CSV table of C-alpha atoms in Angstrom, one decimal:
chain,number,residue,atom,x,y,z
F,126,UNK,CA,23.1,14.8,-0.4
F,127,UNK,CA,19.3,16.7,-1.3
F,128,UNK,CA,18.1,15.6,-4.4
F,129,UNK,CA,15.5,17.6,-6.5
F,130,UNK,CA,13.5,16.1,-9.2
F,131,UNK,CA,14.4,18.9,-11.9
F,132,UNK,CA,17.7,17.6,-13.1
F,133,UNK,CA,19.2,18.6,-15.8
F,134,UNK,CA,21.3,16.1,-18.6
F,135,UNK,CA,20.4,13.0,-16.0
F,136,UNK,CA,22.9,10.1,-17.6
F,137,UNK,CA,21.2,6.9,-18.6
F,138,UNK,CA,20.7,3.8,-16.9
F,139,UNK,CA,24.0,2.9,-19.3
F,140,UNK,CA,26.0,5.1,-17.9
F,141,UNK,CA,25.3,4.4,-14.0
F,142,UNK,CA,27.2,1.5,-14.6
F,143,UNK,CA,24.8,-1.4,-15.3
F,144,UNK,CA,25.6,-4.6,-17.1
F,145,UNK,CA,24.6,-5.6,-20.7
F,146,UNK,CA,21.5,-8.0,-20.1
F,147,UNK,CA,20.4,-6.0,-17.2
F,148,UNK,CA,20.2,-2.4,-19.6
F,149,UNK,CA,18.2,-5.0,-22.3
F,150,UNK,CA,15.5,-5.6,-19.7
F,151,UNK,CA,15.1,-2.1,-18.7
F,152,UNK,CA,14.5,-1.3,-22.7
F,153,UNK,CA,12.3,-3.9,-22.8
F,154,UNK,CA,10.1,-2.6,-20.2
F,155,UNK,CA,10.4,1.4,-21.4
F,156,UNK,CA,12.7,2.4,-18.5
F,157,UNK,CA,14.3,5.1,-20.1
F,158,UNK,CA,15.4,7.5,-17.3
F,159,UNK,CA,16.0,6.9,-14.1
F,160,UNK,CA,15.1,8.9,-11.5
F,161,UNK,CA,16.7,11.2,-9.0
F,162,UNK,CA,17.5,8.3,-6.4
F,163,UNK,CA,18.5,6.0,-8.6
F,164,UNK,CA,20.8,8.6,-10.1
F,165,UNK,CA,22.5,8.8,-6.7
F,166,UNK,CA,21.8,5.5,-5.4
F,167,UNK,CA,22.8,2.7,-8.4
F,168,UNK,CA,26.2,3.9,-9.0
F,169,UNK,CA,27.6,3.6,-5.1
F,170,UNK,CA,25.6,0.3,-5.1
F,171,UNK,CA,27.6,-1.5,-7.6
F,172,UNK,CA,30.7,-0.3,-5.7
F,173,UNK,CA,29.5,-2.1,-2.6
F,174,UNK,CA,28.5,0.9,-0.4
F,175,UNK,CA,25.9,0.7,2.1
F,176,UNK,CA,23.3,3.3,1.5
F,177,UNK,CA,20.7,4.8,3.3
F,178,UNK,CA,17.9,6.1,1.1
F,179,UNK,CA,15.1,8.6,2.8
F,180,UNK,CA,12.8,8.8,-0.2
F,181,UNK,CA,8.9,8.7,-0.8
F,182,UNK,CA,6.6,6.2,-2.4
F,183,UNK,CA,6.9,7.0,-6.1
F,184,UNK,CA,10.5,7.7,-6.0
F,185,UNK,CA,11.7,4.1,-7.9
F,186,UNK,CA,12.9,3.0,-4.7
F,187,UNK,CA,12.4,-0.6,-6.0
F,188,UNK,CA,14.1,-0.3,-8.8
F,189,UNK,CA,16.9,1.6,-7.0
F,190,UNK,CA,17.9,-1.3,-4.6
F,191,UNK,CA,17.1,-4.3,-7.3
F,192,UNK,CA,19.0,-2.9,-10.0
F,193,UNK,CA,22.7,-2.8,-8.3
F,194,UNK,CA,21.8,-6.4,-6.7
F,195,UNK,CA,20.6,-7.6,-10.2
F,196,UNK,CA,23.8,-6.5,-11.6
F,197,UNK,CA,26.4,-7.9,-8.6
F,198,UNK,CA,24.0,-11.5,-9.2
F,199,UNK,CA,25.2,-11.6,-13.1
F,200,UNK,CA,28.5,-11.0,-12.5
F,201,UNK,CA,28.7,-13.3,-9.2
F,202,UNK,CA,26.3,-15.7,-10.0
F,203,UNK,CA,24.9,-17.7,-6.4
F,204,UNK,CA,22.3,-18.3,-4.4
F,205,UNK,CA,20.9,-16.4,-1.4
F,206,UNK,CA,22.1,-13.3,-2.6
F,207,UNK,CA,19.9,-11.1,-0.9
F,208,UNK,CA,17.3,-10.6,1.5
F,209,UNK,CA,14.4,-7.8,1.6
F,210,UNK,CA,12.7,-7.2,4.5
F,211,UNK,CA,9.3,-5.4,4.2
F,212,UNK,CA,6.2,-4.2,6.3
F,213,UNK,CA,3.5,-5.9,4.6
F,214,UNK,CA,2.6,-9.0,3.0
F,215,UNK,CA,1.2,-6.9,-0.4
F,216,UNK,CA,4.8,-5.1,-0.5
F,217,UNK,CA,6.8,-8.4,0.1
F,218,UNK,CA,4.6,-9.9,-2.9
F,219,UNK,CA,5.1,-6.2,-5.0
F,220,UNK,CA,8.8,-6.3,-4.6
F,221,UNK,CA,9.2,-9.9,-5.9
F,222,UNK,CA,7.0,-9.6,-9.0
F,223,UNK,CA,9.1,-6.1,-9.8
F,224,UNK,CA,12.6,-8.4,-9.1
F,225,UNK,CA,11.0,-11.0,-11.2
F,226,UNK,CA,10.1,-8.5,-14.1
F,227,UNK,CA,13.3,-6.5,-13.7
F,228,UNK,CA,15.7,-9.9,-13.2
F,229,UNK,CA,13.9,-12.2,-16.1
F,230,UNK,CA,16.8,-11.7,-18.6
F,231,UNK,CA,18.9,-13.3,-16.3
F,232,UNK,CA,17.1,-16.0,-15.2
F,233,UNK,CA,16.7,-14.5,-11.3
F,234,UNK,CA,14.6,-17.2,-9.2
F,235,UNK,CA,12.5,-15.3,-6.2
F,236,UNK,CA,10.8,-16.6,-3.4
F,237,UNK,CA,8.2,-14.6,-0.9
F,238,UNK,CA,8.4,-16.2,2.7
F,239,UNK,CA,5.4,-14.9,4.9
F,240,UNK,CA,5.0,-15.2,8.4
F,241,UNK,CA,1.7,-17.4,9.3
F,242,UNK,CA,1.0,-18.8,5.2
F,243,UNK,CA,3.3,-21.5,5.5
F,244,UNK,CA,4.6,-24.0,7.5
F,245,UNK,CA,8.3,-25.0,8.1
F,246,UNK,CA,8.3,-27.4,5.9
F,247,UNK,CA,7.1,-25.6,2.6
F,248,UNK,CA,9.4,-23.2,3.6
F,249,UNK,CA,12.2,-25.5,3.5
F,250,UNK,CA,11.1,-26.6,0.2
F,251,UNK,CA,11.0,-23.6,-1.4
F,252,UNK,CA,14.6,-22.6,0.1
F,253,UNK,CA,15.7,-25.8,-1.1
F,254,UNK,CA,15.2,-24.5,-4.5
F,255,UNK,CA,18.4,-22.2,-4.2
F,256,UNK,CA,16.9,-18.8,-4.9
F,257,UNK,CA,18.7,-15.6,-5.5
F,258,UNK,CA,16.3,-13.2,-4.2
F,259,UNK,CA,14.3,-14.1,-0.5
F,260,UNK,CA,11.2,-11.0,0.2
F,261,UNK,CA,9.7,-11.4,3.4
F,262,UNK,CA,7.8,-10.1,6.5
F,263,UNK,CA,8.9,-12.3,9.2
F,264,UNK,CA,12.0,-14.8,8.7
F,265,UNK,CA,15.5,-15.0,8.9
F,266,UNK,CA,18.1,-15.7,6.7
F,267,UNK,CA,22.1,-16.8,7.3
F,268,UNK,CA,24.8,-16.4,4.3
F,269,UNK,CA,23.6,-13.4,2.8
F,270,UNK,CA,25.6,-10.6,0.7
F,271,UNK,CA,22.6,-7.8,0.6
F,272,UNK,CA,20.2,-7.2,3.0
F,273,UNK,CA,17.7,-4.2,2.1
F,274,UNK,CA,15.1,-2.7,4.6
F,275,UNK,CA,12.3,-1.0,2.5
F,276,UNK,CA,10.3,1.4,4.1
F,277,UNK,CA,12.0,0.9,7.3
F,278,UNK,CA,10.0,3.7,9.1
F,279,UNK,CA,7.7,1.1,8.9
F,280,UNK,CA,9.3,-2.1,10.2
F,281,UNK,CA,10.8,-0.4,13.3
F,282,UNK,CA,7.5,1.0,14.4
F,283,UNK,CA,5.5,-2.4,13.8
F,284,UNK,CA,5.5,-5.6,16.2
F,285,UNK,CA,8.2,-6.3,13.6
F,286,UNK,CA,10.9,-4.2,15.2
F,287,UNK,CA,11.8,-7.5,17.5
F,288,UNK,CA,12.3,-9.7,14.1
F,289,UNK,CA,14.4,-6.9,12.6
F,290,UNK,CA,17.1,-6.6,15.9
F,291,UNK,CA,16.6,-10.3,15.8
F,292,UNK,CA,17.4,-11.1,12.1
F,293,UNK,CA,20.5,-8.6,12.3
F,294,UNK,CA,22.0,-10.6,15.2
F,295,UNK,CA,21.9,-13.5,12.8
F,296,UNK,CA,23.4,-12.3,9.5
F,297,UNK,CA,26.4,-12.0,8.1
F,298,UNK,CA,28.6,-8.9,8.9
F,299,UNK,CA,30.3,-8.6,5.8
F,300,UNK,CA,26.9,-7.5,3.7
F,301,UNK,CA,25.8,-4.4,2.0
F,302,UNK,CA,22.9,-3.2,3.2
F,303,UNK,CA,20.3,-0.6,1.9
F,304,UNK,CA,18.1,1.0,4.2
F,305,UNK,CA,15.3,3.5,2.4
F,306,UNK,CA,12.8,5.6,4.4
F,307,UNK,CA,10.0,7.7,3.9
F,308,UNK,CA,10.9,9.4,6.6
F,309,UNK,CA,14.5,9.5,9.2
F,310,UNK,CA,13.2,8.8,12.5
F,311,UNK,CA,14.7,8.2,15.9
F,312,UNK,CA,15.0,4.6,15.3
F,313,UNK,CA,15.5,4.5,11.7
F,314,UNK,CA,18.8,6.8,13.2
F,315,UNK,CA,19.6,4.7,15.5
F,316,UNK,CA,19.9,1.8,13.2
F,317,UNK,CA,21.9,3.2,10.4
F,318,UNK,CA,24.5,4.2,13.0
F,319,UNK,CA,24.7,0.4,14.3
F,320,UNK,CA,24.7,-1.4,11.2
F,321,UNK,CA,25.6,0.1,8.4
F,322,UNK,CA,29.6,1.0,7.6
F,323,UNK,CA,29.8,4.6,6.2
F,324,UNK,CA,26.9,4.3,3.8
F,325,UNK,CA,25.7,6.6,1.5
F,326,UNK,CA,22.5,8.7,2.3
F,327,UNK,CA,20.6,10.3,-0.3
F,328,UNK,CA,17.6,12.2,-0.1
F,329,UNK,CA,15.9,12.5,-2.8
F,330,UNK,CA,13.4,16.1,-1.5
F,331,UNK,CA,13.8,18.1,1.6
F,332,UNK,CA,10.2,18.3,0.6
F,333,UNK,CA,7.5,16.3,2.2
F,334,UNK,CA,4.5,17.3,0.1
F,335,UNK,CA,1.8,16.6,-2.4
F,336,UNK,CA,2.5,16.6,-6.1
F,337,UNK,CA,1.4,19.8,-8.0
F,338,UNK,CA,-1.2,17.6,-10.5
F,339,UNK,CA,-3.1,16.0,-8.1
F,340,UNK,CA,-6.6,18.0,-7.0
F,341,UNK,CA,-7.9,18.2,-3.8
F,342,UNK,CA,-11.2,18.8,-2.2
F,343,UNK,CA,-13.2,18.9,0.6
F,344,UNK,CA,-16.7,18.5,1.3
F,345,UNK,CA,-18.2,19.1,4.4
F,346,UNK,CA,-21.5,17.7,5.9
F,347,UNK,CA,-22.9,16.3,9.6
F,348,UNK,CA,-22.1,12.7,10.9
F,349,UNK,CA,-25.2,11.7,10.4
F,350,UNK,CA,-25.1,11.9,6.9
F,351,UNK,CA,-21.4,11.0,5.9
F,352,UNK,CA,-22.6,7.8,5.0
F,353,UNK,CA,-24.7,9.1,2.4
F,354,UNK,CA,-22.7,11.5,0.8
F,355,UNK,CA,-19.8,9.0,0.2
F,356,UNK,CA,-22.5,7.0,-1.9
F,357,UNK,CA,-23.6,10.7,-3.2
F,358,UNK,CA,-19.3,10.8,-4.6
F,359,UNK,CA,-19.4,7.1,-5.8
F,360,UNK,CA,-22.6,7.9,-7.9
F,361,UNK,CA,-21.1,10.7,-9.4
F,362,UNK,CA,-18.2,8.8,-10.0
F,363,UNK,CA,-19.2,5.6,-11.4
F,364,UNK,CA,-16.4,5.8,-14.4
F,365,UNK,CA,-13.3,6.1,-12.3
F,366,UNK,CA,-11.3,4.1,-10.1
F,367,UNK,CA,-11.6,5.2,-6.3
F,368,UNK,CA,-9.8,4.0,-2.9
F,369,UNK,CA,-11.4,4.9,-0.5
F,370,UNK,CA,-9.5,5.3,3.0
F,371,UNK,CA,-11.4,4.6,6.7
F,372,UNK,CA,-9.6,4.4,10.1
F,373,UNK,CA,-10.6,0.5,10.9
F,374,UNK,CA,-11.2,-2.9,9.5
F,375,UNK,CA,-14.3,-3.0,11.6
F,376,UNK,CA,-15.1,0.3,9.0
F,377,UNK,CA,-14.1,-1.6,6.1
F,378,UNK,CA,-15.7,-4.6,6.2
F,379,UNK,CA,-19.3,-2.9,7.2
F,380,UNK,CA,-18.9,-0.3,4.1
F,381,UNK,CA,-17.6,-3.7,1.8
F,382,UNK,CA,-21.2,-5.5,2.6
F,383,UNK,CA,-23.2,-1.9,2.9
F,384,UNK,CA,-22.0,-0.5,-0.8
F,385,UNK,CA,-22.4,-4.2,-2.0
F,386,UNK,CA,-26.5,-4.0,-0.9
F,387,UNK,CA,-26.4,-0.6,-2.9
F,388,UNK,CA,-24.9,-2.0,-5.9
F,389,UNK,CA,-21.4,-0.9,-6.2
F,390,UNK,CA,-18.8,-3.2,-6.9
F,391,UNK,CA,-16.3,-2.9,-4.6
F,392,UNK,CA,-13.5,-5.0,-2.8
F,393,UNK,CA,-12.5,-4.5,1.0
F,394,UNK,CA,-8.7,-4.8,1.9
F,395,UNK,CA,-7.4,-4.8,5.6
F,396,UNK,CA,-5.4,-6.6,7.8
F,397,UNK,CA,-8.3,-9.0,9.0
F,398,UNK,CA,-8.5,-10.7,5.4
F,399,UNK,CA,-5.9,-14.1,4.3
F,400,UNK,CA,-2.9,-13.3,2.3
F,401,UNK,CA,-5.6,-15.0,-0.2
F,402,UNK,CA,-8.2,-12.3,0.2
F,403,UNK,CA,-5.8,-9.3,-0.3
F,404,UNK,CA,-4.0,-10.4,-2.9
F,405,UNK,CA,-6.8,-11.3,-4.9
F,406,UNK,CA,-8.8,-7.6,-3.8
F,407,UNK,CA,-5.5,-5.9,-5.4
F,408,UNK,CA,-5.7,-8.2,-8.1
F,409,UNK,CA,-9.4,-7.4,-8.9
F,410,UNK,CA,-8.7,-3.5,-8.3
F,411,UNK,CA,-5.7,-3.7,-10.4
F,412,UNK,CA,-6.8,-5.2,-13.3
F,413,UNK,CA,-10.0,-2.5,-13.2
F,414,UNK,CA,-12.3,-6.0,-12.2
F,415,UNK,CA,-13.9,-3.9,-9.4
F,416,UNK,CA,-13.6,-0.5,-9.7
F,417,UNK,CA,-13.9,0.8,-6.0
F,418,UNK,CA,-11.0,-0.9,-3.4
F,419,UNK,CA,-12.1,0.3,0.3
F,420,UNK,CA,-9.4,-0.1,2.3
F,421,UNK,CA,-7.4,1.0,6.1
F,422,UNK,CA,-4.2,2.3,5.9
F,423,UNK,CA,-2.8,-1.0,5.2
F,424,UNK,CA,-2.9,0.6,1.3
F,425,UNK,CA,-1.7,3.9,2.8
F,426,UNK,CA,1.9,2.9,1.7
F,427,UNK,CA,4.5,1.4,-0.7
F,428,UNK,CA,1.9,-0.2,-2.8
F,429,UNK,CA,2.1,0.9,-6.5
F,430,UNK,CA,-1.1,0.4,-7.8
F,431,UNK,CA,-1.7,2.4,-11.3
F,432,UNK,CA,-4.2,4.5,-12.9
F,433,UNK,CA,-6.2,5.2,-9.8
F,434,UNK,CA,-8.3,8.4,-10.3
F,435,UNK,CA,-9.4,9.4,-7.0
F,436,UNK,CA,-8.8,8.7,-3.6
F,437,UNK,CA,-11.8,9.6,-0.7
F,438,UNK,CA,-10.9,9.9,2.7
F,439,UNK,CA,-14.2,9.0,4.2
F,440,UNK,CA,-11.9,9.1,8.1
F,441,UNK,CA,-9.4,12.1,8.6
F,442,UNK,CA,-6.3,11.2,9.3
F,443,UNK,CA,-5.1,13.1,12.3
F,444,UNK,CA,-1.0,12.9,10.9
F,445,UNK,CA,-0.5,14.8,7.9
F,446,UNK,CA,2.0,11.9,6.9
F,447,UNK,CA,-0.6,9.7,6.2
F,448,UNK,CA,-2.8,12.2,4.8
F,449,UNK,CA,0.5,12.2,2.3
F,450,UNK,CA,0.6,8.5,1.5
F,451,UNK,CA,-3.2,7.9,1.5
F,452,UNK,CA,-3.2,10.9,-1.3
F,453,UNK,CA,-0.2,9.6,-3.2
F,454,UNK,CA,-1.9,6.6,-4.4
F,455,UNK,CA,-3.1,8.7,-7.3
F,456,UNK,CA,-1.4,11.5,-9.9
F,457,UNK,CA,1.4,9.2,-9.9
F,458,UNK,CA,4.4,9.4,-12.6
F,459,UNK,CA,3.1,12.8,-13.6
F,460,UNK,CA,-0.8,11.8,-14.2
F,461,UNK,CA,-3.2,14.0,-12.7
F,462,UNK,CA,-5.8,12.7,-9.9
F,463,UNK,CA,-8.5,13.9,-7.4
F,464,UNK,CA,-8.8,13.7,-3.2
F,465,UNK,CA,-11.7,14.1,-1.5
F,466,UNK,CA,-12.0,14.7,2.5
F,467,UNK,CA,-15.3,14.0,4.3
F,468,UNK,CA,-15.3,16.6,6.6
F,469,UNK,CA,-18.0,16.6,9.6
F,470,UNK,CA,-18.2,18.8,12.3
F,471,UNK,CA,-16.1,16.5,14.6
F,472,UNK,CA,-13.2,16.8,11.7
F,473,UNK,CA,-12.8,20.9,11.8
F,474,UNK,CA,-9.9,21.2,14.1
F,475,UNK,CA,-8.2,18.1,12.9
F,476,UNK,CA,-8.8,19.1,9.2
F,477,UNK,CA,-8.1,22.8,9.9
F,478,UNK,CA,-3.9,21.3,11.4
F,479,UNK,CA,-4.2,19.2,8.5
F,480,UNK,CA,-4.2,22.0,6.5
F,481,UNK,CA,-1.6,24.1,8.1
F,482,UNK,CA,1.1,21.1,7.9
F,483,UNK,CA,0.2,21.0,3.9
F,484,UNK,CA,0.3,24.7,3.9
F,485,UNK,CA,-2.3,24.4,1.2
F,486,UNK,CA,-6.2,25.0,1.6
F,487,UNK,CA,-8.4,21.9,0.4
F,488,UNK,CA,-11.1,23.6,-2.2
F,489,UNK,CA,-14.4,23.5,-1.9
F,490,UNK,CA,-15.7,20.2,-4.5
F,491,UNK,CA,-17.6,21.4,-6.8
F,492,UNK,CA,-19.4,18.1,-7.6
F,493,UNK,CA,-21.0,18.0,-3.9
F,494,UNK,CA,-24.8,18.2,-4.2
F,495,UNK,CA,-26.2,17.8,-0.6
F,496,UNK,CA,-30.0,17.9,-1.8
F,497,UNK,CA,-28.7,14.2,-3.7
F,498,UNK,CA,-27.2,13.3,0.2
F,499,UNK,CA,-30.6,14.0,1.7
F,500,UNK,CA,-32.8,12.2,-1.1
F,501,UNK,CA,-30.4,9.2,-0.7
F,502,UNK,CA,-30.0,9.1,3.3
F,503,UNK,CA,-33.1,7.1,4.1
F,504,UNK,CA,-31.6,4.4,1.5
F,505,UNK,CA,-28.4,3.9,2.3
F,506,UNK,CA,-29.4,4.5,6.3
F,507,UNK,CA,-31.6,1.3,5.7
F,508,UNK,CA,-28.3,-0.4,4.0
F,509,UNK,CA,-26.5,0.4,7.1
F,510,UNK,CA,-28.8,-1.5,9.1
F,511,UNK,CA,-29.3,-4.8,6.5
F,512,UNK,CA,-25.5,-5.0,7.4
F,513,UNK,CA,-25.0,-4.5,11.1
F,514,UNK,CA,-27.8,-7.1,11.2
F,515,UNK,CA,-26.1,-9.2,9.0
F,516,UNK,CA,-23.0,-9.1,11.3
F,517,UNK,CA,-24.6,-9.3,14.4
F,518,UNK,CA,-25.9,-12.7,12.8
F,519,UNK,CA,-22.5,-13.2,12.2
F,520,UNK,CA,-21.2,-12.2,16.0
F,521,UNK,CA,-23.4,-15.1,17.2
F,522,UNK,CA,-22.7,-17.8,14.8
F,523,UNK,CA,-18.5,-16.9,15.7
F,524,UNK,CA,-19.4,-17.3,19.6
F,525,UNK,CA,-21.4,-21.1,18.5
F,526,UNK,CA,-21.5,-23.3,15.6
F,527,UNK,CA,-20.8,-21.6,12.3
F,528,UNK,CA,-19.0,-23.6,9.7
F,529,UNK,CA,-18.7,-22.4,6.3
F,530,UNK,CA,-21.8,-19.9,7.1
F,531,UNK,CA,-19.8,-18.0,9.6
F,532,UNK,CA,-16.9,-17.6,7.1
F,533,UNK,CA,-19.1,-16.6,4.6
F,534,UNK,CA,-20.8,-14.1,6.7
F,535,UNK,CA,-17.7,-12.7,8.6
F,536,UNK,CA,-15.3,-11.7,5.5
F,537,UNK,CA,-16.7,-9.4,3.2
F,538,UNK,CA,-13.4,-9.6,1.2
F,539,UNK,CA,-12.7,-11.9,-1.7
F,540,UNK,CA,-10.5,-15.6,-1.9
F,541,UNK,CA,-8.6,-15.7,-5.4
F,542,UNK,CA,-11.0,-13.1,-7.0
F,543,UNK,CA,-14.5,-14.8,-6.3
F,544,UNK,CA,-16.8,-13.5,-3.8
F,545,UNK,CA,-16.4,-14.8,0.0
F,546,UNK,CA,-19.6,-13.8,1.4
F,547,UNK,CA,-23.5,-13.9,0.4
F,548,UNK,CA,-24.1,-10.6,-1.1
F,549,UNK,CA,-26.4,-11.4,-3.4
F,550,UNK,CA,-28.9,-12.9,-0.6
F,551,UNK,CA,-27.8,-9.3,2.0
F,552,UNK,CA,-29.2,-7.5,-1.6
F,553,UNK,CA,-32.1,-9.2,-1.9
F,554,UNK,CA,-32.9,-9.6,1.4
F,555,UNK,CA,-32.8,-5.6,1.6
F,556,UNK,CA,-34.6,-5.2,-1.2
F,557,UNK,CA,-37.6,-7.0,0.0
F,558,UNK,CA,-37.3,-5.5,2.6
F,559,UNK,CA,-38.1,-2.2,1.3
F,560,UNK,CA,-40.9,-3.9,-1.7
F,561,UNK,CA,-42.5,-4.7,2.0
């Protein structure tokens, strides 16, 4: 079945079906309607049925799954009663904070296992500590009712396809299991039809599209000076909360140190950084402690982080998909937002396909002002060099003896919320430098 989001006289999360303490901590935390997935999905859940969910980020997909294994757990109290798999460590970590929130009336105990954080043992320990819910990336569980694949596009296409055909080999048969999607792909076919027994699917939009209140714009200037017009956009933007979106971590560590030396307060996340690191560069961005997260596509997806204004893509992406996620991280829940592309001559053709999958033309922004980009080029071109210096220092000391001054050098992102690396000594470095 094709779900549209204008419904008409949607029932209540009452009347899906949902038990008494469950409905109290929905009120409690202003859920008053559920969406069009949830609609379809909750009731078939608290039958049993296995579902298969192809719906986008936005959608409640969180809530969708948690609610109908919320409700089996207070009326079948145990332990190990489910198991989510998901791509990434900052989902795993999302999902379990929106079980805890959504469970707390009935006293639900989660747990996060991560690959590579801890060892067997601490494992154990916390398993030892009967939980309900397990969320992980990377570790299998036996004696499980539900097991729930969250954006499983994801998972199959990662090095994490082997766990998954792994970790089904090992669980129980007799299990309900939800599979949601952004998108149905070959594989994500192909596994529905060999492990789940007549499920459900919903889709909640035939539609694969940007949301009408989000803005979005272009700007278009040489590779040579894309550099400086992102600072020119940060500038005029100092007031709102930005993500901006490059191709590599290589990309966003040098523009972490880089807008550092030119005074913005920003926090890098990719996949490079400790669970440590990330968590506590969401954290920061989150709360509005920094108000500029620079990121890879590792934020592209899943993550629900609110009230984010605007959203730069300083790289292209070449799949519109992407273009999609990267863009949904703002005018969510009916807000409005703002996208930028940087656009150089090497990004036409690309941006020009781009355009033609959306089957909407980016607008010209009206904010550009390239006589800004060339007054602030020589700056921010002398920023650019401060840093590659600084980790071509940092190259060498990882080939020799480093210590703590290699760490410090090599990860521009943040441990727990402080800062991991000397910007304040890149900064002033620089601006001697240019006093000289």
């Amino acid at each position: 079945m094709v779900l549209e989001d204008d419904q008409h006289q949607a029932p209540t999360f009452a009347e899906l079906g949902l038990s008494g303490p469950v409905l109290e901590t929905l009120e409690q935390m202003k859920y008053t309607k559920p969406t069009p997935v949830q609609i379809e999905c909750i009731p078939p859940g608290i039958e049993g049925r296995d579902i298969i969910g192809i719906a986008p980020t936005g959608s409640g997909k969180t809530a969708t799954f948690a609610l109908p294994i919320l409700h089996n757990l207070w009326n079948k109290p145990q332990s190990l009663l489910a198991c989510i798999l998901a791509p990434t460590r900052e989902l795993a970590f999302q999902i379990a904070s929106q079980f805890d929130a959504l469970g707390s009336g009935i006293g639900v105990r989660t747990i996060v296992i991560v690959d590579g954080e801890e060892d067997r043992v601490t494992q154990a320990v916390m398993l030892a500590k009967k939980p309900h819910i397990v969320v992980t990336k990377g570790f299998n569980l036996r004696n499980i009712k539900f097991l729930v694949l969250d954006e499983a596009d994801r998972l199959l296409d990662s090095d994490f396809g082997i766990a998954v055909d792994e970790i089904l080999k090992n669980v129980p048969a007799e299990r309900t299991t939800y599979l949601f999607s952004a998108t149905l792909t070959d594989k994500v076919a192909k596994l529905q039809r060999a492990n789940l027994r007549n499920p459900v699917k919903v889709q909640a939009s035939t539609k694969y599209q940007t949301v009408s209140t989000l803005l979005q714009y272009y700007i278009f200037c040489s590779l040579v000076k894309k550099e400086a017009a992102l600072v020119s956009l940060l500038n005029s933007m100092a007031q709102n909360t930005i993500i901006v979106f490059v191709r590599t971590t290589d990309t966003c560590q040098r523009f972490a140190i880089m807008l550092r030396i030119l005074g913005f307060h920003c926090v890098p996340l990719h996949g490079k950084l400790s669970q440590s690191q990330r968590l506590g560069a969401l954290n920061r961005f989150k709360s509005k402690g920094c108000k500029i997260l620079v990121a890879t596509d590792l934020a592209g997806r899943g993550l629900d982080i609110p009230s984010v204004d605007v959203v730069i893509n300083y790289d292209c992406p070449s799949d519109s998909k992407d273009y999609i996620h990267r863009v949904g991280r703002t005018a969510r829940a009916g807000r409005s937002g703002k996208s930028i592309l940087i656009a150089s001559q090497y990004d036409v053709e690309v941006m020009l396909r781009l355009e033609k999958a959306l089957k909407h033309k980016l607008d010209l922004y009206p904010g550009y002002d390239p006589d800004e980009v060339d007054i602030l080029r020589e700056r921010v071109d002398e920023a650019a060099r401060v840093t590659k210096n600084q980790l071509n220092e940092a190259a060498k000391l990882q080939k020799g003896k480093g210590g703590r001054k290699r760490e410090r050098l090599m990860k521009s992102g943040d441990r727990d919320g402080e800062d991991d690396f000397d910007a304040e000594g890149i900064a002033a470095a620089f601006k001697k430098k240019r006093r000289t």
